[in-house]
Structure formats: structure tokens, C-alpha cells
Amino acid sequence: MTEIIDLDAHRPRPVPDLTKTATAPDTAPREVLQGVVIPSGDPTVAPGKAPSRPGGSGRVRRAVGVTLHVVTHDRTKTSARTVIRHGAYVAGGAGILARRAWDGRSAARYERMIRVSEAAGQHETAMEWEERGRAFRAARHQRRMDLLGAPQRVAKGAAVATAAGTGGLLGLGAVLAIAEHDPALVIAPVMFTIDMIRWAVVICTIVWGPALVVGPWLAFLGLWNTGRRGQAAPQWALPPAQRSTDGMPITPSIVVTAMRDLGIATLRGAVRAIEDNGAAMLGPIRIAGCGVEVDVTLPSGVSTEEVQGRRRKLAENLGRHEHEVFVSIPVAARTVRLWIADSGALDEPIGPSPLVIDPELSANYATGRAPWGQDLRGDAALISLFQRHLLITGLSNQGKTASLRALVLWLAMDPTVEFRIADLKGIGDWRMMNGLATVLIEGPTDEHVIDATDMLEDGVAEMERRMMAPAGTTWDPLILIVDEAQVAFMCPAVGDDKRPYGGVKATSRYFQAARKIHNQGRAVDVLLYQGTQDPTDQNLPKLVREGAHIRASLVLGTESQARMALGDKAIDGGAAPHKLRQGLDKGTVVVAGDGVKLAPGQSSVTIRTHYIDGDQAAEIAERAKARRDGVTTKTAVDNSASADALADIAAVLGSADRMRTQEVLHGLAQLNPREYRAWAFTDLRDVLDPVGAVRKSDGRMVVDRAKLRDALAQRDTETPES
């Protein structure tokens, strides 16, 4: 049988059999009941009991959703953080005041400073603090011993003071009584004092009640303010402006906290052991250009390399980007020097080059320093180029050519300097040097590499000619510039003598010419400047990159490339061109080697170079041309003129009376490789036989210097004067 459950009355009612009355429709009004039809015997509903209302679980879900919405709402979170923050201020303020009181009453301060000094390895300072602590304990013991006799002294002093006060007041009253002829005035001062005491008691009685009410609130407010000043609340409960340290001034507490949170267990333990006095590890924070500089003495067990390896995390802890923090190693042992830029300062451009703003600026190759840009301190970065080979490298399109060109344009202001330039990019970056350089090669093809190699070999010949000159001879500087030198090293061309132009083997013509200039060119002012990109062992051999006195690098991709560019010492000392930002730090170079002033203990310096655009470079070049006599620029080395063999042989002999022919051939090949490298004994004999300067001595063929000198003298006599 089926039942209808009345949800309002909760009582079962029988239902008539509708099949029996189907033929007699009932038109009488009926009462409408709210309910559900449930089959008889439904196991989910006990007999005689009403089922749950439809939608009951939905109301529960809605209630839970509303509760979650309220709990997770931003206003609820903000209110909860506010309550917790201000409550933590009060508790933290009480802790701060308790710590201060404990420090004032105990030797805890001295114990902390002893631990700080021991952690920093400063044992003498630790002994000094220990002596101060001993003196403090002795003085405290003496004060406590004095307190034992304090009651007797206080009682005696009170009695003496009372007697003296009473006697004084009576004496004053006697004087008043005599003066006024009134004996009652003898006790007038005593009565006045008693009245003052009574009024003081009355006033204290009146004030005491409100003070009891207001006093705790004032104390509560004082604790809250102390905690607020010390930010004695969880970081997540602080306002966003206080939680973030981005752009905030660098303070000792920020630096110590950043060092503590580097993830170095030994460092974290040492900082925690010295509590809030971890700032003792820090030197003074000094303003340094567009940032600040501070030396941090590391505790024992923490290496400077560990800190350098966590540069990014350190920068984030300080509220800075990685490129705004530089970690270097000063002279002091177990110390790192942090340079921390003002937030966003390194994204601001530096001023124009002095070459642009000062038309009267001059240069001196020997004694001057080129204005290349600014270091991170904001000081002018001046670099000496006197007798120094230079190498600058970096990724493509990061300002390498512009940085190198800025130095060359300064040198162009010295009219004694000769330039020979091979631009193996060939897009016009050096076009303004036409009329300043005696050789200007522009292009990336193998033919241009061959011309560039000839230029370097001609520089080698000039170097050797200068070295054969008498001692004390002075020479005008000759600067050989190869931009995009990696093109030369990677060139597959092979010469007629089967020697490759590119490559890094002993037979490579470009490589050998560069090595020879690096070895001896400095002494006779024949210098090589090379610019290359994306260095590897194939396109920048180790012997070539280590032959440069000044090594500069723009942004690079990896640390291994940075080590190739600047050397291991500079990278281990904190240089990090691979940490520069590609595209954002254009023109920023990290410089190692001599020629630039370095702080004591530093192995490199970061310079933001002045950018001189093409139009400005052309204007500066025109000013340099005006200071020189007309210079004819060639697009390749002129090899058409034949060498003077007799004069070259005489130069090889020098002061020797005679020399074996094999030694002469070797000397000629070194003097002018392009002309004499392929010479054999027959070529030498063809030149010397007509003058009788070759003969046999002790069974060996030698060249006679006397005969050669006579032949040269006779030739000079026979040569008509022009």
C-alpha cells in the first residue's frame, strides 16, 4: 500500500483506491498537501517519520560556501592581519623592552659582542669585550654590596634631615616672631610645611584614580609603539609597503638579514648566535656613486666563493635585481665587498663623452688617459693605452664596436698615432676613419681576411724593423685594429704556400702574426686591438686572448665564456660579465688587466661606456683630421714595392763581421715574412754574388759584412741625387 507523508503534520494518511472510483469523478474541492510520494517499504525512510526536506543539502552547501567566502574575503584577511599585527606589536614591544632591561642589568650585551668577535676571528676584540664584561660585573657586585648597608644609611640620613629641617623651620619662625612681635609666628613655617604636605596628599588622592585608569593604557600604547618601530610582527602580517624592501635604503639590518637568508647554514647559525647584533660583521656603509658599498666580514667556516655563488638570491634578499648587486673580494681576508645600486639607477643613461662636448679636447698617447665612461661609483673611468694591447669581446649587438671606437677616436686626437684598421663586418662602423687610417679594410669575405692578415704581417715586419734600430730610437705609435677578429680565425682560405690564413695551429698566418705582435710589439709601440664576439677556443685562441694587456667584456652568455674573455683571476675575484643583461646593459664593460685604476685587492672594474653615435663619431673624426697632414687611406697593404735585399741583409747582420747563410735566411724570413719566407740559398746567392759578399769560411758558406757594406756604399755613391 502506498502512503502520502504530510511534511507539515508529519503523520501518515491512508489513500483510497483510485481504480474503484475512476468512473465517478469527484468534483468536490480538495485540500492540496505538500509532500512526496514514497513507495511503501522504502528502506531510506523509517515508518512514521518524515524524510529530509528537498534541497536541504543545497542549503548546507550554500551555508558552507558563504562561510568560506567570508573567511577568504580580502577584507577578512586584511582585518585578521591587522589584529595579529597590532597584537604582535604589543607582545614584541614588551619583548624588546624586556631585552633592553635585561641587557642593562646583566652582562648579556658583553657576551654577545664576545661571540660576534670570535665568529669574525677578531680575538683581540673578544678579549677587550671580555675585560669590559669583567669590569661591569665587578661594578655590579659593588653596587649590590652597597645596598646591604643602605637601610641604615637611609634611616640615619632621614633622621639628620628631619632634625635639620625642623630646626631650620623653628629658627625661621623665631626670626619672624621677633620681627613681627608675635610669638605665634614661631611655629608658622612648620604649619606651612604641614599644610603643603596635606595638599600634596589631596592632589595625589584626586589624581590617583584617573592615573590607575589611564596608566595601563599609556603603558599599552608605549609597548605598541616600541613594537611598531621595531616591526616586531610576522612578515606576512606587515603592510605591503613594509613587507617589500624593493627600493628601500640599505641599512645594516637589511644587509645582515639578507646575508642570514642566503641559505648557508654556517652563516645563518653565526648570525643567529649573535642575535640582533649581526651588524657587527659589517663595515661602514658608504655612498658610492649611484649606490652604496659595504664590506662584510664572514664568520669562520664561510667562504667568499659561497657568497659569490648566491648573488641572485642576495640581490633578491636586498630588494634589488641581480644586475644591481656586485660582489667582489677586497684585500681583507674572509671579506666580501657588496656594491648595491639604488633601485633603477643603472637603467638611467650616463652623460655624453667629453669628446662630444669639448671640441678642444686633445690626447696624448704616452701620458694621457682616455675618457671611456663611468664606473659604478659614478667616477670618470679613465684608461691608459700606452704600450698596451687590447681585447674586447661580447655577444653580438651589445656595443662592442662603439666601445672600441670611443677609445680609437680619443687616440685620433694625437696626430702622432698611425692607424691600420680591418673591419671584418664591413657595414660602415669605421667609415669615419677614412682619411685618418693609412689602411682601412672593410668586408667579411675571405679576400678581406687575406688583406687583414697581410696588414698584420706588414705590422710584424715594421715591428722587426724597429727592433733592429739602434737603442734609444723613438717611434710613432702604430695601432693595428681588427674588428670582428673571429672572422679571421674561422677563415678557411689557404695561401699559395699551403699555409692557412685562419685557424689556431702553428701554421696559421693570422694567428702567428697576432702572437708575434703580442710578444714584442709593445716595446716598439706596435700594438694590436682586437674586437670579437661570442668567444670560444676556436674563434679566440688562449694564447691570443692572454696576450692582451687590457681585456674587456660586454655581456656574455655563460661563465665559461667570461673566463675566456677576462681570465680565471678576474672571475674568481667577482667579475661577472655573464650576469649583465643582454639588450639592457649595452655598452657596459667589465675590464681586467692594467691600464685602468683598480681599488686595492680588486681584479676588475665595471664601466658604463660613453656612447658616441655615427654622426658624432664623424664630427670627432673631422676634428682629428684637421690636426693632421693629409692622410691617404688604402684599402689594402701595398705589396707592389720590391724589398731592398742588400739593405735587409745588412740589417740582419747587424754588427756581426760574418754570418752563416742559413742564419741570414732565417733572419730575413723574420724581418719580412711575405718577401723572404720562400727564399732558398740560391736566391740569397743571386743577390750577393755580384758584390762578392758570399764566401766559404771553415767549410761553411757565410755572408761577409765588410763586402756588403762596401757594396751599399758604392751603390749610394752611384745613385744620382734627386
XYZ file of C-alpha atoms in Angstrom:
722
model
C 0.000 0.000 0.000
C 1.226 3.493 -0.818
C 1.389 6.272 1.801
C 1.453 10.070 1.466
C 3.515 11.841 4.019
C 2.353 15.268 5.098
C 5.510 17.223 5.667
C 3.715 19.781 7.814
C 1.730 17.395 10.045
C 4.240 14.548 9.823
C 1.508 11.941 10.130
C 0.552 9.176 7.637
C -2.815 9.226 5.911
C -4.481 6.374 4.031
C -5.059 6.838 0.317
C -8.222 5.499 -1.289
C -8.040 3.068 -4.164
C -8.354 5.304 -7.211
C -9.151 2.411 -9.570
C -12.542 1.893 -7.977
C -13.722 5.460 -8.427
C -12.328 6.166 -11.860
C -15.831 6.139 -13.421
C -17.196 8.608 -10.884
C -15.145 11.718 -10.996
C -15.113 13.697 -7.825
C -15.697 17.392 -8.441
C -15.616 18.451 -4.786
C -12.834 20.777 -3.746
C -9.893 19.010 -2.202
C -7.122 20.148 0.158
C -3.684 20.352 -1.512
C -0.962 18.792 0.540
C 2.754 19.436 0.244
C 4.599 16.177 0.153
C 6.289 13.475 -1.829
C 5.137 10.057 -2.842
C 7.282 7.301 -1.417
C 6.831 3.647 -2.215
C 5.799 1.579 0.735
C 8.630 -0.064 2.475
C 11.313 2.406 1.281
C 14.373 1.449 3.330
C 15.638 5.031 3.419
C 12.673 6.310 5.450
C 11.635 4.827 8.748
C 7.948 4.163 9.074
C 6.097 7.060 10.625
C 8.987 9.526 10.108
C 9.236 12.343 7.598
C 12.142 12.378 5.113
C 14.527 15.277 4.866
C 13.251 18.337 3.025
C 14.087 18.607 -0.642
C 17.077 20.914 -1.136
C 18.349 20.554 2.438
C 21.851 19.535 1.301
C 21.863 22.522 -1.065
C 21.227 24.908 1.826
C 24.123 23.324 3.696
C 26.375 23.761 0.698
C 25.261 27.363 0.356
C 25.974 27.977 4.020
C 29.426 26.429 3.702
C 30.114 28.478 0.568
C 29.050 31.697 2.276
C 31.246 30.877 5.241
C 34.245 30.149 3.027
C 33.599 33.330 1.070
C 33.509 35.394 4.244
C 36.585 33.702 5.689
C 38.657 34.036 2.500
C 37.484 37.523 1.553
C 40.209 40.175 1.234
C 38.555 42.299 3.913
C 38.577 39.370 6.337
C 42.227 38.657 5.595
C 43.137 42.317 5.963
C 41.244 42.549 9.265
C 42.892 39.389 10.580
C 46.353 40.642 9.577
C 45.614 43.976 11.232
C 44.548 42.362 14.509
C 47.506 39.976 14.534
C 49.929 42.717 13.539
C 48.928 45.122 16.290
C 48.773 42.357 18.832
C 52.255 41.276 17.804
C 53.419 44.883 18.155
C 52.401 44.858 21.837
C 53.980 41.470 22.543
C 57.067 42.311 20.541
C 57.390 45.694 22.234
C 57.277 44.019 25.626
C 59.965 41.613 24.466
C 62.145 44.456 23.208
C 61.839 46.399 26.470
C 62.466 43.242 28.493
C 65.564 42.540 26.427
C 66.786 46.085 26.933
C 66.188 45.843 30.663
C 67.976 42.511 30.813
C 70.896 43.906 28.820
C 71.124 46.842 31.218
C 71.027 44.678 34.304
C 73.191 41.782 33.109
C 76.341 41.111 31.114
C 74.364 39.691 28.151
C 75.460 42.546 25.888
C 79.112 41.802 26.528
C 78.585 38.080 25.959
C 77.002 38.788 22.577
C 79.827 41.043 21.487
C 82.348 38.399 22.545
C 80.576 35.849 20.347
C 80.484 38.324 17.454
C 84.212 38.940 17.712
C 85.006 35.244 17.969
C 82.821 34.470 14.961
C 84.653 37.137 12.972
C 88.026 35.793 14.111
C 88.840 39.037 15.981
C 90.276 37.514 19.130
C 91.847 40.725 20.414
C 88.479 42.459 20.236
C 86.902 39.494 22.012
C 89.419 39.827 24.854
C 88.659 43.544 25.074
C 84.933 42.861 25.409
C 85.657 40.183 27.992
C 87.588 42.723 30.054
C 84.702 45.177 29.783
C 82.300 42.471 30.960
C 84.529 41.685 33.935
C 84.601 45.365 34.902
C 80.806 45.543 34.596
C 80.346 42.513 36.870
C 82.740 43.954 39.447
C 80.885 47.271 39.483
C 77.533 45.469 39.771
C 78.812 43.407 42.699
C 79.979 46.564 44.431
C 76.563 48.188 43.966
C 74.842 45.147 45.485
C 77.193 45.157 48.465
C 76.441 48.828 48.974
C 72.720 48.041 49.069
C 73.235 45.892 52.206
C 74.017 48.966 54.278
C 71.545 51.204 52.501
C 68.695 50.963 55.121
C 70.939 52.153 57.936
C 72.289 54.963 55.824
C 68.806 55.949 54.689
C 67.441 55.958 58.240
C 70.366 57.936 59.562
C 70.113 60.382 56.687
C 66.366 60.778 57.198
C 66.823 61.474 60.920
C 69.516 64.007 60.280
C 67.465 65.661 57.549
C 64.337 65.772 59.757
C 66.219 67.302 62.680
C 67.958 69.803 60.477
C 64.704 70.688 58.687
C 62.747 71.068 61.886
C 65.466 73.173 63.481
C 65.664 75.355 60.413
C 61.911 75.897 60.294
C 61.786 76.771 64.016
C 64.724 79.119 63.597
C 62.950 80.831 60.719
C 59.785 81.104 62.843
C 61.746 82.684 65.712
C 63.123 85.293 63.342
C 59.583 86.055 62.071
C 58.239 86.244 65.651
C 60.900 88.721 66.682
C 60.374 90.794 63.569
C 56.579 90.900 63.865
C 56.465 90.906 67.708
C 54.134 87.898 67.524
C 55.206 84.710 69.400
C 52.658 82.651 67.430
C 54.782 83.009 64.297
C 57.438 80.700 65.780
C 55.549 77.629 64.502
C 54.219 79.317 61.334
C 56.865 77.763 58.977
C 56.231 74.324 60.485
C 52.472 74.697 59.970
C 53.004 75.891 56.385
C 55.081 72.788 55.646
C 52.386 70.570 57.161
C 49.713 72.277 55.018
C 51.812 71.717 51.860
C 52.135 68.048 52.687
C 48.370 67.816 53.251
C 47.603 69.469 49.876
C 50.084 67.175 48.120
C 48.240 64.201 49.607
C 44.901 65.655 48.497
C 46.148 66.198 44.951
C 47.640 62.702 44.760
C 44.324 61.288 46.033
C 42.443 63.101 43.258
C 44.901 62.118 40.527
C 45.401 58.539 41.674
C 42.047 57.263 40.451
C 42.339 58.531 36.830
C 46.001 57.525 36.813
C 45.040 53.950 37.632
C 42.679 54.008 34.657
C 44.898 55.843 32.152
C 48.257 54.389 33.244
C 47.780 50.868 31.863
C 46.560 52.267 28.552
C 49.596 54.535 28.331
C 51.841 51.569 29.102
C 49.967 49.512 26.492
C 50.421 52.322 23.936
C 54.132 52.539 24.763
C 54.573 48.801 24.198
C 52.650 49.017 20.903
C 54.780 51.929 19.671
C 58.017 50.173 20.595
C 56.948 47.047 18.731
C 55.793 49.079 15.724
C 59.140 50.852 15.456
C 60.952 47.530 15.643
C 58.488 45.868 13.217
C 58.026 43.116 15.792
C 55.366 41.305 13.776
C 55.419 38.413 11.301
C 56.392 39.459 7.800
C 53.111 38.227 6.345
C 51.162 40.419 8.769
C 53.014 43.633 7.912
C 51.543 46.105 5.406
C 52.735 45.547 1.810
C 54.829 48.715 1.920
C 56.751 47.358 4.921
C 56.933 43.751 3.722
C 58.724 44.699 0.485
C 62.252 46.043 0.591
C 62.272 46.983 -3.099
C 63.882 50.351 -3.478
C 64.303 50.834 0.269
C 67.507 52.441 1.561
C 70.136 49.897 2.536
C 70.538 49.644 6.314
C 72.719 47.359 8.436
C 69.713 45.276 9.481
C 68.676 44.731 5.836
C 72.202 43.612 4.878
C 72.522 41.259 7.856
C 69.091 39.759 7.191
C 69.946 39.286 3.512
C 73.190 37.521 4.430
C 71.429 35.360 7.006
C 68.819 34.200 4.496
C 71.318 33.180 1.792
C 70.832 29.520 2.618
C 74.332 28.977 4.037
C 73.836 27.028 7.257
C 77.078 28.136 8.898
C 76.404 31.792 8.128
C 72.809 31.553 9.324
C 73.882 29.904 12.555
C 76.559 32.515 13.210
C 74.150 35.398 12.626
C 71.523 33.841 14.878
C 74.105 33.205 17.578
C 74.886 36.917 17.751
C 71.179 37.829 17.723
C 70.370 41.362 16.574
C 73.984 42.457 16.707
C 74.884 40.723 13.456
C 75.580 44.193 12.111
C 78.962 43.891 13.830
C 80.025 41.879 10.772
C 79.545 44.970 8.627
C 81.906 47.785 7.915
C 80.572 51.298 7.432
C 78.005 51.689 4.668
C 79.491 54.237 2.246
C 77.795 56.132 -0.550
C 79.452 55.036 -3.810
C 78.101 56.727 -6.916
C 74.528 55.653 -7.640
C 74.557 53.134 -4.801
C 76.232 52.151 -1.554
C 79.190 49.959 -0.692
C 79.774 47.858 2.390
C 82.366 45.281 3.450
C 81.041 42.158 5.176
C 83.407 40.079 7.312
C 82.296 36.465 7.080
C 82.335 34.174 10.115
C 84.716 31.257 10.249
C 83.621 28.390 8.037
C 82.000 30.549 5.339
C 83.953 31.124 2.128
C 83.694 34.140 -0.129
C 83.023 31.791 -3.043
C 79.806 30.592 -1.400
C 78.525 34.156 -1.161
C 79.521 34.969 -4.740
C 77.692 31.904 -5.978
C 74.450 33.177 -4.434
C 74.499 36.636 -5.980
C 70.949 36.455 -7.328
C 69.484 35.335 -4.012
C 71.462 38.010 -2.181
C 70.133 40.674 -4.552
C 66.554 39.490 -4.047
C 67.036 39.496 -0.274
C 68.235 43.092 -0.544
C 65.215 44.075 -2.630
C 67.244 44.553 -5.799
C 67.621 42.920 -9.198
C 70.666 40.738 -9.788
C 72.365 43.308 -12.038
C 72.085 45.905 -9.249
C 74.322 43.988 -6.804
C 78.022 43.302 -7.364
C 80.062 41.038 -5.076
C 83.838 41.452 -5.119
C 86.765 40.384 -2.943
C 88.748 43.175 -1.216
C 92.196 42.922 0.339
C 90.980 41.868 3.788
C 90.764 38.133 4.359
C 87.371 36.387 4.580
C 85.600 39.542 3.455
C 83.222 40.319 0.606
C 82.545 43.806 -0.688
C 78.968 44.483 -1.729
C 78.089 47.293 -4.097
C 74.330 47.822 -4.079
C 72.822 50.178 -6.634
C 69.898 52.452 -5.924
C 66.815 50.798 -7.362
C 66.636 51.551 -11.097
C 69.768 53.738 -11.103
C 71.671 51.544 -13.565
C 68.900 51.928 -16.117
C 69.498 55.674 -16.304
C 71.886 56.813 -19.096
C 75.204 58.435 -18.254
C 76.313 61.759 -19.669
C 77.849 62.320 -23.117
C 81.510 61.675 -23.856
C 83.953 64.562 -23.306
C 84.943 64.039 -26.941
C 81.455 65.173 -27.927
C 81.063 68.184 -25.638
C 84.639 69.547 -25.696
C 85.833 70.475 -29.209
C 89.243 71.490 -27.841
C 89.946 68.161 -26.160
C 93.359 66.759 -27.049
C 95.017 63.395 -26.437
C 98.486 62.152 -25.613
C 99.246 58.516 -26.332
C 102.132 58.297 -23.860
C 100.832 60.216 -20.843
C 97.083 60.663 -21.327
C 94.112 58.602 -20.267
C 91.101 58.049 -22.482
C 87.701 59.044 -21.007
C 85.850 55.784 -21.573
C 82.821 56.233 -19.313
C 81.887 55.955 -15.630
C 82.442 53.242 -13.080
C 79.702 52.123 -10.727
C 80.710 54.745 -8.191
C 79.938 57.435 -10.729
C 83.598 58.419 -11.104
C 85.109 59.009 -14.534
C 86.677 55.812 -15.895
C 89.999 56.845 -17.444
C 92.140 54.253 -19.189
C 95.785 54.418 -20.258
C 96.545 52.895 -23.669
C 100.312 53.428 -23.637
C 102.079 50.278 -24.905
C 99.095 48.052 -24.162
C 97.430 45.509 -26.413
C 93.650 45.412 -26.088
C 90.944 42.777 -26.480
C 87.223 43.475 -26.222
C 84.594 40.788 -26.587
C 80.898 40.209 -26.027
C 77.737 38.974 -27.631
C 76.551 40.414 -30.925
C 74.867 43.836 -30.970
C 75.836 44.774 -27.413
C 78.011 47.830 -28.176
C 81.408 46.230 -28.738
C 82.345 48.273 -31.821
C 81.051 51.527 -30.283
C 83.065 50.930 -27.103
C 86.271 50.171 -29.044
C 85.673 53.088 -31.397
C 85.385 55.513 -28.458
C 88.983 54.690 -27.464
C 90.267 54.931 -31.033
C 88.614 58.336 -31.570
C 90.364 59.644 -28.479
C 93.698 58.326 -29.754
C 92.992 60.002 -33.108
C 93.310 63.350 -31.328
C 97.046 62.602 -31.042
C 98.420 63.308 -34.545
C 101.451 61.051 -33.987
C 99.350 57.876 -33.857
C 99.007 55.821 -37.064
C 96.019 53.526 -37.545
C 95.636 50.460 -39.747
C 92.123 49.078 -39.497
C 90.470 45.874 -40.719
C 86.693 45.944 -40.208
C 85.637 42.373 -40.960
C 81.984 43.260 -40.501
C 82.035 45.804 -43.287
C 78.846 47.773 -42.638
C 80.454 51.182 -42.231
C 81.094 51.301 -38.481
C 84.649 52.565 -39.156
C 83.945 54.629 -42.261
C 84.721 57.888 -40.452
C 88.367 56.720 -40.173
C 88.806 57.174 -43.925
C 91.376 59.962 -44.078
C 92.734 59.111 -40.618
C 93.852 55.492 -41.063
C 96.577 54.608 -43.532
C 94.820 51.268 -44.190
C 91.055 50.686 -43.935
C 89.795 47.231 -44.929
C 86.016 46.766 -44.853
C 84.273 43.482 -45.583
C 83.602 39.965 -44.234
C 84.816 37.807 -47.131
C 87.884 35.573 -47.296
C 89.596 38.165 -49.505
C 89.156 40.754 -46.757
C 90.601 38.304 -44.220
C 93.608 37.818 -46.515
C 94.057 41.602 -46.669
C 93.742 41.818 -42.876
C 96.382 39.092 -42.479
C 98.696 40.949 -44.848
C 98.112 44.059 -42.736
C 99.167 42.222 -39.561
C 102.179 40.634 -41.248
C 103.225 44.043 -42.534
C 102.887 45.241 -38.929
C 105.160 42.379 -37.859
C 107.724 43.462 -40.467
C 107.516 47.061 -39.203
C 107.928 45.822 -35.636
C 111.031 43.829 -36.529
C 112.466 46.746 -38.483
C 112.060 48.955 -35.434
C 113.636 46.350 -33.198
C 116.745 46.283 -35.421
C 117.205 50.042 -34.978
C 119.845 51.426 -32.578
C 118.875 51.510 -28.911
C 117.093 54.661 -27.822
C 115.315 55.224 -31.123
C 111.780 56.537 -30.613
C 108.849 55.626 -32.819
C 105.409 56.952 -33.530
C 102.783 54.506 -32.268
C 101.258 52.145 -34.819
C 97.825 50.784 -33.847
C 96.584 47.717 -35.722
C 92.819 47.268 -35.256
C 90.888 44.150 -36.242
C 87.153 44.306 -35.551
C 85.233 41.012 -35.682
C 88.505 39.077 -35.385
C 86.610 35.798 -35.071
C 86.030 36.008 -38.830
C 89.808 35.856 -39.373
C 90.298 32.902 -37.021
C 87.488 30.974 -38.724
C 88.599 31.750 -42.288
C 89.185 28.555 -44.353
C 91.331 30.216 -47.043
C 94.796 28.743 -47.750
C 97.661 30.688 -49.334
C 99.997 29.704 -52.173
C 102.491 28.443 -49.630
C 99.854 25.952 -48.367
C 99.565 27.809 -45.070
C 96.004 28.600 -43.861
C 95.066 32.170 -43.087
C 92.663 31.192 -40.304
C 92.776 28.562 -37.615
C 94.738 28.271 -34.407
C 97.585 25.989 -35.479
C 101.231 26.946 -35.660
C 100.905 27.329 -39.442
C 98.004 29.813 -39.232
C 99.218 33.100 -40.684
C 96.791 35.401 -38.836
C 97.318 33.588 -35.543
C 101.101 33.700 -35.813
C 101.141 37.382 -36.794
C 98.953 38.267 -33.798
C 101.187 36.236 -31.487
C 104.351 37.924 -32.721
C 102.886 41.388 -32.190
C 101.716 40.392 -28.710
C 105.168 39.055 -27.842
C 107.326 42.014 -28.871
C 105.240 44.800 -30.375
C 104.695 46.708 -27.145
C 108.389 47.567 -26.815
C 108.404 49.456 -30.126
C 104.842 50.859 -29.921
C 103.298 48.453 -32.411
C 100.000 47.498 -30.782
C 97.103 45.228 -31.658
C 93.463 45.983 -30.742
C 91.005 43.160 -31.425
C 87.242 43.025 -31.101
C 85.483 39.663 -31.220
C 82.129 38.217 -30.293
C 80.871 35.067 -28.597
C 84.371 33.802 -27.662
C 85.311 30.135 -27.896
C 88.655 28.335 -28.077
C 88.192 28.108 -31.841
C 87.484 31.758 -32.637
C 89.613 33.251 -29.840
C 92.674 31.089 -29.016
C 94.015 31.119 -25.487
C 97.448 32.459 -26.493
C 95.837 35.413 -28.289
C 93.384 36.380 -25.553
C 96.041 36.098 -22.851
C 98.431 38.281 -24.862
C 96.248 41.383 -24.363
C 97.162 43.732 -21.526
C 93.632 45.165 -21.335
C 90.800 42.654 -21.531
C 87.244 43.974 -21.624
C 83.987 42.112 -21.941
C 80.415 43.144 -22.549
C 77.528 40.818 -21.745
C 78.276 37.130 -22.336
C 76.131 34.047 -22.215
C 77.997 31.753 -19.823
C 80.596 31.820 -17.092
C 82.968 29.747 -19.233
C 82.893 32.464 -21.897
C 83.501 35.066 -19.204
C 86.589 33.153 -18.079
C 87.844 33.075 -21.672
C 87.309 36.801 -22.024
C 88.749 38.048 -18.724
C 90.668 35.135 -17.215
C 90.061 32.994 -14.144
C 91.517 35.502 -11.703
C 89.072 38.236 -12.629
C 86.045 35.930 -12.494
C 87.127 34.412 -9.175
C 87.555 37.961 -7.886
C 83.951 38.887 -8.660
C 83.902 39.950 -12.327
C 80.642 38.751 -13.885
C 80.028 39.879 -17.486
C 77.761 36.843 -17.870
C 75.447 38.416 -15.262
C 74.861 41.541 -17.346
C 71.506 41.813 -19.104
C 71.531 41.246 -22.827
C 69.956 44.171 -24.627
C 69.615 46.286 -21.472
C 73.274 46.703 -20.478
C 74.606 47.689 -23.886
C 77.951 49.434 -23.631
C 78.625 48.178 -20.088
C 82.035 46.508 -19.985
C 83.884 44.596 -17.294
C 87.583 45.434 -17.593
C 90.506 43.403 -16.258
C 94.240 43.943 -16.586
C 96.300 47.091 -16.300
C 95.642 50.446 -17.856
C 92.643 51.176 -15.629
C 92.850 52.106 -11.960
C 91.590 49.355 -9.669
C 90.800 49.527 -5.971
C 93.251 47.626 -3.755
C 92.512 43.918 -3.965
C 90.236 44.288 -6.990
C 90.923 42.388 -10.213
C 88.354 44.112 -12.410
C 86.121 47.160 -12.722
C 82.719 47.599 -14.348
C 82.471 50.610 -16.666
C 79.413 52.098 -18.334
C 80.964 53.452 -21.517
C 80.006 56.668 -23.267
C 78.017 56.035 -26.417
C 79.168 58.006 -29.473
C 76.768 57.570 -32.375
C 77.760 57.605 -36.050
C 77.176 61.313 -36.639
C 79.090 62.310 -33.510
C 81.921 59.933 -34.444
C 82.132 61.521 -37.921
C 82.307 65.005 -36.373
C 85.087 63.956 -33.968
C 86.985 62.336 -36.857
C 86.803 65.575 -38.842
C 88.339 67.443 -35.902
C 91.121 64.829 -35.754
C 91.778 65.160 -39.499
C 92.184 68.912 -39.091
C 95.108 68.271 -36.714
C 96.982 66.081 -39.210
C 98.553 66.487 -42.591
C 96.598 64.788 -45.329
C 96.477 61.022 -44.814
C 95.886 58.751 -47.798
C 93.816 55.734 -46.831
C 94.435 52.484 -48.684
C 92.032 49.584 -48.825
C 94.843 47.004 -48.604
C 98.537 46.775 -47.819
C 100.633 47.807 -50.830
C 102.904 44.883 -51.670
C 103.937 46.110 -55.090
C 107.164 47.787 -53.994
C 110.084 45.318 -54.035
C 112.197 44.955 -50.928
C 115.782 46.218 -50.759
C 117.501 42.849 -50.311
C 121.018 44.232 -49.703
C 119.782 46.657 -47.029
C 117.672 43.952 -45.392
C 120.628 41.548 -45.317
C 122.777 44.262 -43.754
C 120.053 44.809 -41.143
C 120.065 41.085 -40.347
C 123.867 41.018 -39.958
C 123.869 43.989 -37.637
C 127.326 44.319 -36.085
C 128.472 40.765 -36.890
C 131.502 40.549 -39.238
C 130.111 37.458 -40.900
C 127.106 35.160 -40.532
C 126.193 31.785 -41.922
C 123.833 31.890 -44.863
C 121.217 29.742 -43.098
C 121.117 32.225 -40.236
C 120.778 35.095 -42.700
C 117.867 33.349 -44.429
C 116.165 32.799 -41.074
C 116.669 36.461 -40.133
C 115.258 37.642 -43.471
C 112.163 35.469 -43.024
C 111.543 37.054 -39.653
C 112.251 40.566 -40.926
C 109.869 40.398 -43.878
C 107.963 37.118 -43.967
C 105.948 37.970 -47.039
C 109.046 38.764 -49.103
C 111.653 36.328 -47.819
C 109.833 33.343 -46.331
C 110.140 31.350 -49.566
C 113.810 32.235 -50.170
C 116.388 29.482 -50.523
C 120.183 29.604 -50.642
C 120.139 30.140 -54.403
C 118.021 33.306 -54.021
C 120.459 34.660 -51.460
C 123.457 33.799 -53.608
C 121.906 35.515 -56.652
C 121.794 38.761 -54.683
C 125.220 38.531 -53.027
C 127.389 37.014 -55.789
C 127.505 40.251 -57.872
C 129.035 42.100 -54.922
C 131.234 39.228 -53.747
C 129.671 39.210 -50.270
C 129.165 35.427 -50.023
C 132.129 33.137 -49.451
C 133.156 29.947 -47.709
C 134.710 30.057 -44.232
C 135.730 26.946 -42.297
C 133.861 24.831 -44.783
C 130.591 26.785 -44.462
C 129.031 29.464 -46.630
C 128.904 32.829 -44.877
C 127.968 36.403 -45.725
C 130.793 38.922 -45.390
C 129.636 42.149 -43.742
C 132.608 44.218 -44.994
C 131.947 43.341 -48.654
C 128.240 44.021 -48.189
C 128.917 47.387 -46.566
C 131.245 48.386 -49.407
C 128.619 47.410 -51.972
C 125.985 49.520 -50.238
C 128.358 52.484 -50.007
C 129.246 52.212 -53.691
C 125.577 51.999 -54.631
C 124.751 55.095 -52.621
C 127.612 56.962 -54.343
C 126.424 55.938 -57.790
C 122.797 56.845 -57.102
C 122.154 60.337 -58.550
C 120.608 62.897 -56.217
C 117.044 63.769 -56.968
